[in-house]
C-alpha positions as a Markdown table, in Angstrom:
| # | Residue | x | y | z |
|---|---|---|---|---|
| 1 | Met | 5.4 | 45.0 | 31.4 |
| 2 | Ser | 5.5 | 43.6 | 27.9 |
| 3 | Ala | 4.2 | 40.1 | 27.1 |
| 4 | Arg | 7.6 | 39.2 | 25.8 |
| 5 | Ser | 9.2 | 40.0 | 29.2 |
| 6 | Gln | 6.7 | 37.7 | 30.9 |
| 7 | Ala | 7.9 | 34.6 | 29.0 |
| 8 | Gly | 7.5 | 31.6 | 31.2 |
| 9 | Val | 9.5 | 28.4 | 31.5 |
| 10 | Gly | 7.5 | 26.8 | 28.7 |
| 11 | Glu | 8.4 | 29.6 | 26.3 |
| 12 | Leu | 12.1 | 29.2 | 27.2 |
| 13 | Leu | 11.9 | 25.5 | 26.5 |
| 14 | Glu | 10.2 | 26.1 | 23.1 |
| 15 | Leu | 13.0 | 28.6 | 22.1 |
| 16 | Val | 15.6 | 26.0 | 22.9 |
| 17 | Arg | 13.8 | 23.1 | 21.2 |
| 18 | Ser | 13.1 | 25.1 | 18.0 |
| 19 | Gly | 16.8 | 26.3 | 17.9 |
| 20 | Arg | 15.8 | 29.9 | 17.9 |
| 21 | Ala | 17.7 | 30.6 | 21.1 |
| 22 | Val | 20.2 | 28.1 | 22.5 |
| 23 | Thr | 22.3 | 30.1 | 24.9 |
| 24 | Arg | 21.4 | 31.9 | 28.1 |
| 25 | Gly | 22.3 | 35.2 | 26.5 |
| 26 | Ala | 20.2 | 34.5 | 23.4 |
| 27 | Leu | 17.3 | 33.6 | 25.7 |
| 28 | Gln | 17.7 | 36.9 | 27.6 |
| 29 | Gln | 17.7 | 38.8 | 24.3 |
| 30 | Ala | 14.6 | 36.9 | 22.9 |
| 31 | Thr | 12.5 | 37.3 | 26.0 |
| 32 | Gly | 13.6 | 40.5 | 27.7 |
| 33 | Leu | 14.1 | 38.5 | 31.0 |
| 34 | Ser | 17.0 | 39.3 | 33.3 |
| 35 | Arg | 19.9 | 36.9 | 33.6 |
| 36 | Ala | 18.8 | 35.8 | 37.0 |
| 37 | Thr | 15.3 | 35.1 | 35.9 |
| 38 | Val | 16.4 | 33.1 | 32.9 |
| 39 | Gly | 18.8 | 31.1 | 35.2 |
| 40 | Gln | 16.0 | 30.3 | 37.7 |
| 41 | Arg | 13.7 | 29.1 | 35.0 |
| 42 | Leu | 16.4 | 27.0 | 33.2 |
| 43 | Asp | 17.3 | 25.4 | 36.5 |
| 44 | Arg | 13.8 | 23.9 | 36.7 |
| 45 | Leu | 14.2 | 22.4 | 33.3 |
| 46 | Phe | 17.6 | 21.0 | 34.2 |
| 47 | Arg | 16.2 | 19.4 | 37.4 |
| 48 | Ala | 13.4 | 17.8 | 35.4 |
| 49 | Gly | 16.0 | 16.4 | 33.0 |
| 50 | Trp | 14.5 | 18.2 | 30.0 |
| 51 | Leu | 17.5 | 20.3 | 29.2 |
| 52 | Arg | 21.3 | 19.6 | 29.1 |
| 53 | Glu | 24.3 | 21.6 | 28.3 |
| 54 | Gly | 26.0 | 21.0 | 24.9 |
| 55 | Ala | 29.2 | 22.1 | 23.5 |
| 56 | Gly | 30.4 | 25.7 | 23.7 |
| 57 | Gly | 29.2 | 28.0 | 21.0 |
| 58 | Pro | 31.3 | 30.5 | 18.9 |
| 59 | Val | 32.9 | 33.5 | 20.5 |
| 60 | Asp | 31.1 | 36.6 | 19.1 |
| 61 | Ser | 33.3 | 39.2 | 20.6 |
| 62 | Pro | 36.4 | 40.3 | 18.6 |
| 63 | Leu | 38.2 | 40.6 | 22.0 |
| 64 | Gly | 37.8 | 36.9 | 22.5 |
| 65 | Gly | 36.7 | 35.3 | 25.8 |
| 66 | Arg | 35.0 | 32.1 | 26.8 |
| 67 | Pro | 32.5 | 30.5 | 24.4 |
| 68 | Ser | 28.9 | 30.5 | 25.4 |
| 69 | Ile | 27.6 | 27.1 | 26.6 |
| 70 | Thr | 24.8 | 25.9 | 24.4 |
| 71 | Leu | 21.6 | 24.4 | 25.6 |
| 72 | Glu | 19.9 | 21.3 | 24.2 |
| 73 | Phe | 16.6 | 19.5 | 24.6 |
| 74 | Asp | 17.6 | 16.2 | 26.4 |
| 75 | Asp | 15.6 | 13.5 | 24.5 |
| 76 | Ala | 16.9 | 10.7 | 26.9 |
| 77 | His | 14.6 | 11.6 | 29.8 |
| 78 | Ala | 11.5 | 9.9 | 28.3 |
| 79 | Val | 10.2 | 7.8 | 25.4 |
| 80 | Val | 7.0 | 7.8 | 23.4 |
| 81 | Leu | 4.9 | 4.8 | 22.2 |
| 82 | Ala | 3.2 | 4.9 | 18.8 |
| 83 | Ala | 1.0 | 2.7 | 16.8 |
| 84 | Asp | -0.4 | 2.8 | 13.3 |
| 85 | Leu | -3.6 | 0.8 | 12.6 |
| 86 | Glu | -4.5 | -0.5 | 9.2 |
| 87 | Thr | -7.5 | -2.7 | 8.4 |
| 88 | Arg | -5.8 | -6.0 | 8.8 |
| 89 | His | -2.4 | -5.3 | 10.4 |
| 90 | Ala | -0.7 | -2.7 | 12.5 |
| 91 | Arg | 2.7 | -1.3 | 13.4 |
| 92 | Ala | 3.9 | -0.3 | 16.8 |
| 93 | Ala | 7.1 | 1.3 | 18.1 |
| 94 | Val | 9.1 | 2.9 | 20.9 |
| 95 | Leu | 10.5 | 6.2 | 19.8 |
| 96 | Ser | 12.8 | 8.8 | 21.3 |
| 97 | Leu | 11.5 | 12.3 | 21.9 |
| 98 | Thr | 13.3 | 13.4 | 18.7 |
| 99 | Gly | 11.6 | 10.7 | 16.6 |
| 100 | Glu | 14.2 | 7.9 | 16.4 |
| 101 | Ile | 12.6 | 4.5 | 16.3 |
| 102 | Leu | 14.2 | 2.4 | 19.1 |
| 103 | Ala | 12.1 | -0.8 | 18.7 |
| 104 | Glu | 9.4 | -1.8 | 16.2 |
| 105 | His | 6.9 | -4.5 | 15.6 |
| 106 | Thr | 4.5 | -5.3 | 12.8 |
| 107 | Gly | 1.8 | -7.9 | 13.0 |
| 108 | Thr | -1.7 | -9.0 | 12.2 |
| 109 | Leu | -4.5 | -7.0 | 13.9 |
| 110 | Val | -7.9 | -7.1 | 12.3 |
| 111 | Ile | -9.7 | -3.8 | 12.9 |
| 112 | Glu | -13.1 | -5.5 | 12.4 |
| 113 | Asp | -12.4 | -7.5 | 15.6 |
| 114 | Gly | -13.4 | -4.3 | 17.4 |
| 115 | Pro | -11.7 | -1.7 | 19.6 |
| 116 | Asp | -11.5 | -3.7 | 22.9 |
| 117 | Ala | -9.7 | -6.6 | 21.4 |
| 118 | Val | -7.4 | -4.6 | 19.1 |
| 119 | Leu | -6.4 | -2.0 | 21.7 |
| 120 | Gly | -5.9 | -4.7 | 24.4 |
| 121 | Glu | -3.4 | -6.4 | 22.0 |
| 122 | Leu | -1.6 | -3.2 | 21.3 |
| 123 | Gly | -1.1 | -2.8 | 25.0 |
| 124 | Arg | 0.7 | -6.2 | 25.1 |
| 125 | Trp | 2.7 | -5.2 | 22.0 |
| 126 | Phe | 3.9 | -2.1 | 23.8 |
| 127 | Ala | 5.0 | -4.0 | 26.9 |
| 128 | Gly | 7.2 | -6.3 | 24.7 |
| 129 | Leu | 8.6 | -3.4 | 22.7 |
| 130 | Leu | 9.7 | -1.6 | 25.9 |
| 131 | Glu | 11.5 | -4.7 | 27.0 |
| 132 | Lys | 13.1 | -5.0 | 23.6 |
| 133 | Ala | 14.2 | -1.3 | 23.6 |
| 134 | Gly | 15.6 | -1.6 | 27.1 |
| 135 | His | 13.3 | 1.0 | 28.6 |
| 136 | Arg | 11.0 | 0.9 | 31.6 |
| 137 | Ala | 7.3 | 1.6 | 31.3 |
| 138 | Glu | 7.7 | 4.5 | 33.8 |
| 139 | Glu | 9.8 | 6.3 | 31.2 |
| 140 | Val | 6.8 | 6.5 | 28.8 |
| 141 | Cys | 5.4 | 10.0 | 28.6 |
| 142 | Gly | 2.6 | 9.4 | 26.2 |
| 143 | Ile | 1.1 | 7.3 | 23.4 |
| 144 | Gly | 0.2 | 8.3 | 19.9 |
| 145 | Leu | -2.2 | 6.3 | 17.7 |
| 146 | Ala | -3.0 | 6.6 | 14.0 |
| 147 | Val | -6.4 | 5.2 | 12.9 |
| 148 | Pro | -7.9 | 4.8 | 9.4 |
| 149 | Gly | -10.9 | 7.0 | 10.0 |
| 150 | Pro | -12.0 | 10.6 | 10.8 |
| 151 | Val | -11.2 | 11.6 | 14.4 |
| 152 | Asp | -12.7 | 14.3 | 16.5 |
| 153 | Thr | -9.5 | 15.5 | 18.2 |
| 154 | Glu | -11.4 | 17.1 | 21.0 |
| 155 | Thr | -12.6 | 13.7 | 22.2 |
| 156 | Gly | -10.1 | 11.4 | 20.5 |
| 157 | Arg | -13.0 | 9.3 | 19.1 |
| 158 | Val | -13.6 | 8.3 | 15.5 |
| 159 | Val | -16.7 | 9.7 | 13.8 |
| 160 | Gln | -18.7 | 7.4 | 11.5 |
| 161 | Pro | -15.6 | 5.6 | 10.1 |
| 162 | Pro | -16.5 | 3.6 | 7.0 |
| 163 | Ile | -13.8 | 1.0 | 7.4 |
| 164 | Met | -13.8 | 0.7 | 11.2 |
| 165 | Pro | -17.1 | -1.1 | 12.1 |
| 166 | Gly | -17.8 | -1.0 | 15.8 |
| 167 | Trp | -15.4 | 1.9 | 16.5 |
| 168 | Asp | -17.8 | 4.8 | 16.1 |
| 169 | Gly | -17.7 | 7.0 | 19.2 |
| 170 | Tyr | -15.6 | 4.5 | 21.2 |
| 171 | Asp | -13.3 | 5.8 | 23.9 |
| 172 | Ile | -10.1 | 4.8 | 22.1 |
| 173 | Ala | -7.8 | 6.9 | 24.3 |
| 174 | Gly | -9.2 | 5.6 | 27.5 |
| 175 | Arg | -9.1 | 2.0 | 26.5 |
| 176 | Leu | -5.5 | 2.2 | 25.2 |
| 177 | Ala | -4.4 | 3.9 | 28.3 |
| 178 | Thr | -6.0 | 1.1 | 30.4 |
| 179 | Ala | -4.5 | -1.6 | 28.1 |
| 180 | Phe | -1.0 | 0.0 | 28.6 |
| 181 | Thr | -1.5 | -0.1 | 32.4 |
| 182 | Glu | -2.8 | -3.7 | 32.3 |
| 183 | Ala | 0.2 | -4.9 | 30.3 |
| 184 | Thr | 2.9 | -3.0 | 32.2 |
| 185 | Asp | 1.5 | -2.1 | 35.7 |
| 186 | Ala | 2.6 | 1.5 | 35.0 |
| 187 | Ala | 0.5 | 4.5 | 35.7 |
| 188 | Pro | -1.8 | 5.7 | 32.8 |
| 189 | Val | -0.2 | 8.1 | 30.3 |
| 190 | Pro | -1.8 | 10.6 | 27.9 |
| 191 | Val | -3.1 | 9.0 | 24.6 |
| 192 | Leu | -3.5 | 11.1 | 21.5 |
| 193 | Val | -5.5 | 9.7 | 18.5 |
| 194 | Asp | -5.6 | 11.1 | 15.0 |
| 195 | Asn | -6.3 | 10.1 | 11.4 |
| 196 | Asp | -3.6 | 8.0 | 9.8 |
| 197 | Ala | -3.2 | 10.3 | 6.7 |
| 198 | Asn | -2.9 | 13.3 | 9.0 |
| 199 | Leu | -0.1 | 11.7 | 11.0 |
| 200 | Met | 1.6 | 10.4 | 7.9 |
| 201 | Ala | 1.6 | 13.9 | 6.5 |
| 202 | Tyr | 2.8 | 15.4 | 9.8 |
| 203 | Gly | 5.7 | 12.9 | 10.0 |
| 204 | Glu | 6.8 | 13.3 | 6.4 |
| 205 | Gln | 6.5 | 17.1 | 6.4 |
| 206 | Arg | 8.5 | 17.5 | 9.6 |
| 207 | Thr | 11.2 | 15.0 | 8.5 |
| 208 | Ala | 11.8 | 15.8 | 4.9 |
| 209 | Phe | 10.0 | 19.1 | 4.1 |
| 210 | Pro | 10.2 | 21.3 | 7.2 |
| 211 | Asp | 10.3 | 24.5 | 5.2 |
| 212 | Cys | 7.2 | 23.6 | 3.1 |
| 213 | Ser | 4.4 | 25.8 | 4.4 |
| 214 | Ala | 1.6 | 23.9 | 2.6 |
| 215 | Phe | 2.0 | 20.2 | 2.4 |
| 216 | Val | -0.5 | 17.5 | 1.2 |
| 217 | Leu | -0.2 | 13.8 | 1.5 |
| 218 | Val | -2.6 | 11.4 | -0.1 |
| 219 | Lys | -2.8 | 7.9 | 1.2 |
| 220 | Val | -4.2 | 5.3 | -1.2 |
| 221 | Ser | -4.6 | 1.9 | 0.5 |
| 222 | Thr | -7.8 | 0.1 | 1.4 |
| 223 | Gly | -9.4 | 3.5 | 1.4 |
| 224 | Ile | -8.3 | 7.0 | 0.3 |
| 225 | Gly | -7.5 | 9.9 | 2.6 |
| 226 | Ala | -5.5 | 13.1 | 2.6 |
| 227 | Gly | -3.5 | 14.8 | 5.3 |
| 228 | Val | -2.8 | 18.5 | 5.1 |
| 229 | Val | -0.1 | 20.4 | 7.0 |
| 230 | Val | -0.3 | 24.2 | 6.9 |
| 231 | Gly | 2.2 | 26.4 | 8.6 |
| 232 | Gly | 3.7 | 23.4 | 10.4 |
| 233 | Ser | 0.4 | 22.3 | 11.9 |
| 234 | Ile | -2.1 | 19.6 | 10.9 |
| 235 | Tyr | -5.2 | 21.1 | 9.3 |
| 236 | Arg | -8.2 | 19.1 | 10.5 |
| 237 | Gly | -11.3 | 21.2 | 9.8 |
| 238 | Ile | -13.8 | 21.9 | 12.6 |
| 239 | Asp | -14.3 | 18.4 | 13.8 |
| 240 | Gly | -11.6 | 16.2 | 12.1 |
| 241 | Gly | -13.2 | 15.7 | 8.8 |
| 242 | Ala | -10.7 | 17.6 | 6.6 |
| 243 | Gly | -8.9 | 15.6 | 3.9 |
| 244 | Asp | -11.6 | 12.9 | 3.5 |
| 245 | Ile | -11.2 | 13.0 | -0.3 |
| 246 | Gly | -12.1 | 9.3 | -0.7 |
| 247 | His | -15.8 | 10.3 | -0.5 |
| 248 | Ile | -15.8 | 12.9 | -3.1 |
| 249 | Arg | -18.2 | 11.8 | -5.9 |
| 250 | Val | -16.7 | 11.1 | -9.3 |
| 251 | Pro | -18.6 | 10.5 | -12.6 |
| 252 | Ala | -16.8 | 7.2 | -13.2 |
| 253 | Gly | -18.2 | 5.7 | -10.0 |
| 254 | Ser | -21.9 | 6.3 | -10.5 |
| 255 | Asp | -22.7 | 2.6 | -10.2 |
| 256 | Ala | -20.0 | 1.8 | -7.6 |
| 257 | Leu | -21.2 | 1.2 | -4.0 |
| 258 | Cys | -18.8 | 2.6 | -1.4 |
| 259 | Arg | -18.3 | 1.1 | 2.1 |
| 260 | Cys | -19.8 | 4.4 | 3.4 |
| 261 | Gly | -23.1 | 3.3 | 1.8 |
| 262 | Ser | -23.1 | 5.9 | -1.0 |
| 263 | Tyr | -22.6 | 5.4 | -4.7 |
| 264 | Gly | -19.9 | 7.1 | -6.8 |
| 265 | Cys | -17.2 | 7.8 | -4.1 |
| 266 | Leu | -13.6 | 8.1 | -5.3 |
| 267 | Ala | -12.6 | 5.3 | -2.9 |
| 268 | Ala | -15.2 | 3.0 | -4.5 |
| 269 | Val | -13.4 | 3.2 | -7.9 |
| 270 | Ala | -9.7 | 4.1 | -7.2 |
| 271 | Ser | -8.6 | 2.7 | -3.8 |
| 272 | Gly | -6.5 | -0.3 | -3.3 |
| 273 | Gly | -9.6 | -2.2 | -2.3 |
| 274 | Ala | -11.4 | -1.2 | -5.5 |
| 275 | Val | -8.4 | -2.3 | -7.6 |
| 276 | Ala | -8.3 | -5.6 | -5.7 |
| 277 | Arg | -12.0 | -6.2 | -6.4 |
| 278 | Arg | -11.5 | -5.7 | -10.1 |
| 279 | Leu | -8.5 | -8.0 | -10.1 |
| 280 | Ala | -10.6 | -10.7 | -8.2 |
| 281 | Glu | -13.3 | -10.4 | -10.9 |
| 282 | Arg | -10.6 | -11.3 | -13.4 |
| 283 | Gly | -9.6 | -14.4 | -11.4 |
| 284 | Val | -6.5 | -12.8 | -9.8 |
| 285 | Pro | -6.3 | -13.6 | -6.1 |
| 286 | Ala | -6.5 | -10.1 | -4.5 |
| 287 | Ala | -8.6 | -9.0 | -1.5 |
| 288 | Ser | -6.9 | -5.8 | -0.3 |
| 289 | Gly | -4.6 | -2.9 | -1.1 |
| 290 | Ala | -1.7 | -4.9 | 0.3 |
| 291 | Asp | -2.4 | -7.7 | -2.2 |
| 292 | Val | -2.4 | -5.1 | -5.0 |
| 293 | Arg | 0.9 | -3.7 | -3.7 |
| 294 | Asp | 2.5 | -7.2 | -3.8 |
| 295 | Leu | 1.2 | -7.7 | -7.4 |
| 296 | Leu | 2.6 | -4.4 | -8.5 |
| 297 | Ala | 6.0 | -5.3 | -6.9 |
| 298 | Ser | 6.0 | -8.5 | -8.9 |
| 299 | Gly | 5.4 | -6.6 | -12.1 |
| 300 | Asp | 1.8 | -7.9 | -12.8 |
| 301 | Pro | 0.6 | -6.1 | -15.9 |
| 302 | Gly | -3.1 | -6.2 | -15.1 |
| 303 | Ala | -2.5 | -4.7 | -11.6 |
| 304 | Ala | -0.2 | -2.0 | -13.2 |
| 305 | Ala | -2.9 | -1.1 | -15.8 |
| 306 | Leu | -5.6 | -0.8 | -13.1 |
| 307 | Ala | -3.4 | 1.1 | -10.8 |
| 308 | Arg | -2.6 | 3.6 | -13.5 |
| 309 | Glu | -6.3 | 4.1 | -14.2 |
| 310 | Ala | -7.0 | 4.5 | -10.5 |
| 311 | Gly | -4.2 | 7.2 | -10.5 |
| 312 | Arg | -6.0 | 9.1 | -13.2 |
| 313 | Gln | -9.2 | 9.1 | -11.2 |
| 314 | Val | -7.4 | 10.4 | -8.1 |
| 315 | Gly | -5.4 | 12.9 | -10.2 |
| 316 | Asp | -8.6 | 14.4 | -11.5 |
| 317 | Val | -9.8 | 15.0 | -7.9 |
| 318 | Leu | -6.3 | 16.3 | -6.9 |
| 319 | Ala | -6.5 | 19.0 | -9.5 |
| 320 | Thr | -9.2 | 20.6 | -7.5 |
| 321 | Val | -7.3 | 20.0 | -4.2 |
| 322 | Val | -4.1 | 21.6 | -5.6 |
| 323 | Thr | -6.0 | 24.6 | -7.0 |
| 324 | Leu | -7.7 | 25.1 | -3.6 |
| 325 | Leu | -4.7 | 24.7 | -1.3 |
| 326 | Asn | -1.7 | 25.6 | -3.6 |
| 327 | Pro | 0.7 | 23.3 | -1.8 |
| 328 | Gly | 4.4 | 23.1 | -2.4 |
| 329 | Val | 4.5 | 19.3 | -2.0 |
| 330 | Leu | 2.0 | 16.7 | -3.0 |
| 331 | Met | 3.0 | 13.3 | -1.7 |
| 332 | Ile | 1.5 | 10.0 | -2.7 |
| 333 | Ala | 1.7 | 7.3 | -0.1 |
| 334 | Gly | 0.1 | 3.9 | 0.7 |
| 335 | Asp | -0.2 | 0.5 | -1.0 |
| 336 | Leu | -0.7 | 1.9 | -4.6 |
| 337 | Ala | 2.1 | 4.5 | -4.4 |
| 338 | Gly | 4.2 | 3.2 | -7.2 |
| 339 | Thr | 5.1 | 4.2 | -10.7 |
| 340 | Pro | 1.9 | 3.2 | -12.5 |
| 341 | Phe | -0.4 | 5.0 | -10.0 |
| 342 | Leu | 1.9 | 8.0 | -9.9 |
| 343 | Thr | 2.0 | 8.2 | -13.7 |
| 344 | Gly | -1.8 | 8.2 | -13.8 |
| 345 | Val | -2.0 | 11.0 | -11.1 |
| 346 | Arg | 0.4 | 13.2 | -13.0 |
| 347 | Glu | -1.5 | 12.7 | -16.3 |
| 348 | Leu | -4.8 | 14.1 | -15.0 |
| 349 | Leu | -3.4 | 16.5 | -12.4 |
| 350 | Tyr | -1.3 | 18.5 | -14.9 |
| 351 | Gln | -4.0 | 18.3 | -17.6 |
| 352 | Arg | -6.8 | 19.6 | -15.3 |
| 353 | Ala | -5.1 | 22.0 | -12.9 |
| 354 | Leu | -4.2 | 25.5 | -13.9 |
| 355 | Pro | -0.5 | 25.9 | -14.7 |
| 356 | Arg | -0.3 | 28.6 | -12.0 |
| 357 | Ser | -1.3 | 26.0 | -9.4 |
| 358 | Thr | 1.4 | 23.5 | -10.4 |
| 359 | Ala | 4.2 | 25.8 | -11.3 |
| 360 | His | 6.0 | 25.3 | -8.0 |
| 361 | Leu | 4.5 | 22.0 | -7.0 |
| 362 | Asp | 6.6 | 18.9 | -6.3 |
| 363 | Val | 4.7 | 15.6 | -6.8 |
| 364 | Val | 6.7 | 12.9 | -4.8 |
| 365 | Thr | 6.3 | 9.6 | -3.1 |
| 366 | Ser | 6.8 | 8.8 | 0.6 |
| 367 | Arg | 10.2 | 9.3 | 2.2 |
| 368 | Leu | 9.4 | 7.4 | 5.4 |
| 369 | Gly | 7.4 | 4.6 | 3.9 |
| 370 | Glu | 5.6 | 2.4 | 6.3 |
| 371 | Arg | 7.0 | 4.3 | 9.3 |
| 372 | Ala | 5.5 | 7.7 | 8.4 |
| 373 | Gly | 2.4 | 7.2 | 10.7 |
| 374 | Leu | 4.6 | 6.1 | 13.6 |
| 375 | Val | 6.9 | 9.1 | 13.3 |
| 376 | Gly | 3.9 | 11.4 | 13.0 |
| 377 | Ala | 2.2 | 9.9 | 16.0 |
| 378 | Gly | 5.3 | 10.2 | 18.1 |
| 379 | Ala | 5.8 | 13.8 | 17.0 |
| 380 | Leu | 2.1 | 14.6 | 17.8 |
| 381 | Val | 2.6 | 13.4 | 21.4 |
| 382 | Val | 5.9 | 15.3 | 21.9 |
| 383 | Glu | 4.5 | 18.6 | 20.5 |
| 384 | His | 1.5 | 18.2 | 22.7 |
| 385 | Leu | 3.3 | 17.4 | 26.0 |
| 386 | Tyr | 6.1 | 20.0 | 25.6 |
| 387 | Ala | 3.9 | 22.8 | 24.2 |
| 388 | Pro | 4.6 | 26.0 | 26.2 |
| 389 | Glu | 1.1 | 26.1 | 27.8 |
| 390 | Arg | 1.6 | 22.6 | 29.3 |
| 391 | Val | 5.2 | 22.8 | 30.6 |
| 392 | Glu | 4.4 | 24.6 | 33.8 |
| 393 | Glu | 1.7 | 22.1 | 34.8 |
| 394 | Arg | 3.9 | 19.1 | 34.0 |
| 395 | Leu | 6.9 | 20.5 | 35.9 |
| 396 | Leu | 4.7 | 21.1 | 39.0 |
| 397 | Ala | 3.5 | 17.5 | 38.8 |
| 398 | Leu | 7.1 | 16.4 | 38.8 |
| 399 | Gly | 7.8 | 18.6 | 41.9 |
| 400 | Val | 10.2 | 21.0 | 40.2 |
């Protein structure tokens, strides 16, 4: 028997969710399963509330007949919680399984207060958001969290994060699951943690550039990080360290001390934090990338000049990134992602990179803005929980 004819219920769900086969007949053709077997496996998905029947499809036969009933993933059977942590504030949301934001909250959360306090507060935010969205805690299938540091995805723990003091090796997923339960009295749910730039890239690529097979997002805020999506999947490296371009050494930063303890890192000379420090030295009140963003929005010429120079420094490094990865889209996001910074990036990128590497490259700014991390975190949870290899186990747990 071929592997194709052994397709399980998870593979059928994946075919429907991806749009590759959305009728019973198409599922039979794609899998080689009999009509009866397809019907039995679909019945379990209907009983779980994961599938629904849509409108009738076109009639393929020239002789006419009844249209085929289409199948759809039912995104109303559960919701996802997501949060995106910055250094001094955070965003949290309730999302549908297809990525629609149903309720959202932004507030002050200082990451230096430590994981116990920050994650406990997130649990309380989630409880309030569920009430605002009109959903019960029991409807939550999982939680996604974006953090500003490298994450070992096998354990869900951050590894030596320069701007997250006190978080190294901490059980983030376990604490957030407990905080959710404490705030709602609901049973614990799976919690997935990933780097913020990774999740921003994932959200942006899936939403606006689904056909781009090599996508790079660079987030320039308090620090600098990159997220890479290749073939529709986040590229993390062997232990979550991929994309940490803020700690590439640059000649202009030889005397600049980075928060990681080294001298000469890109983040020490070109991040929002670095620009804020230079502005503060000139007597301009600025302490973070968010302050720089506000100054840029107000048209401050000093902030614009420093942002453009920072863009040149980042563009110099990105010339190597583009040559190595040959992406179709390079997206600039974060507090500095405005015209002055983007102008500086373009100046050095196109000057230093080979024309072959940039011939088919689009350099763009964020489409989702501050919601990119939330959308990516929600998508990460959904793709994890509804992956073919997990569907059978979850259906059995539901008793179907």
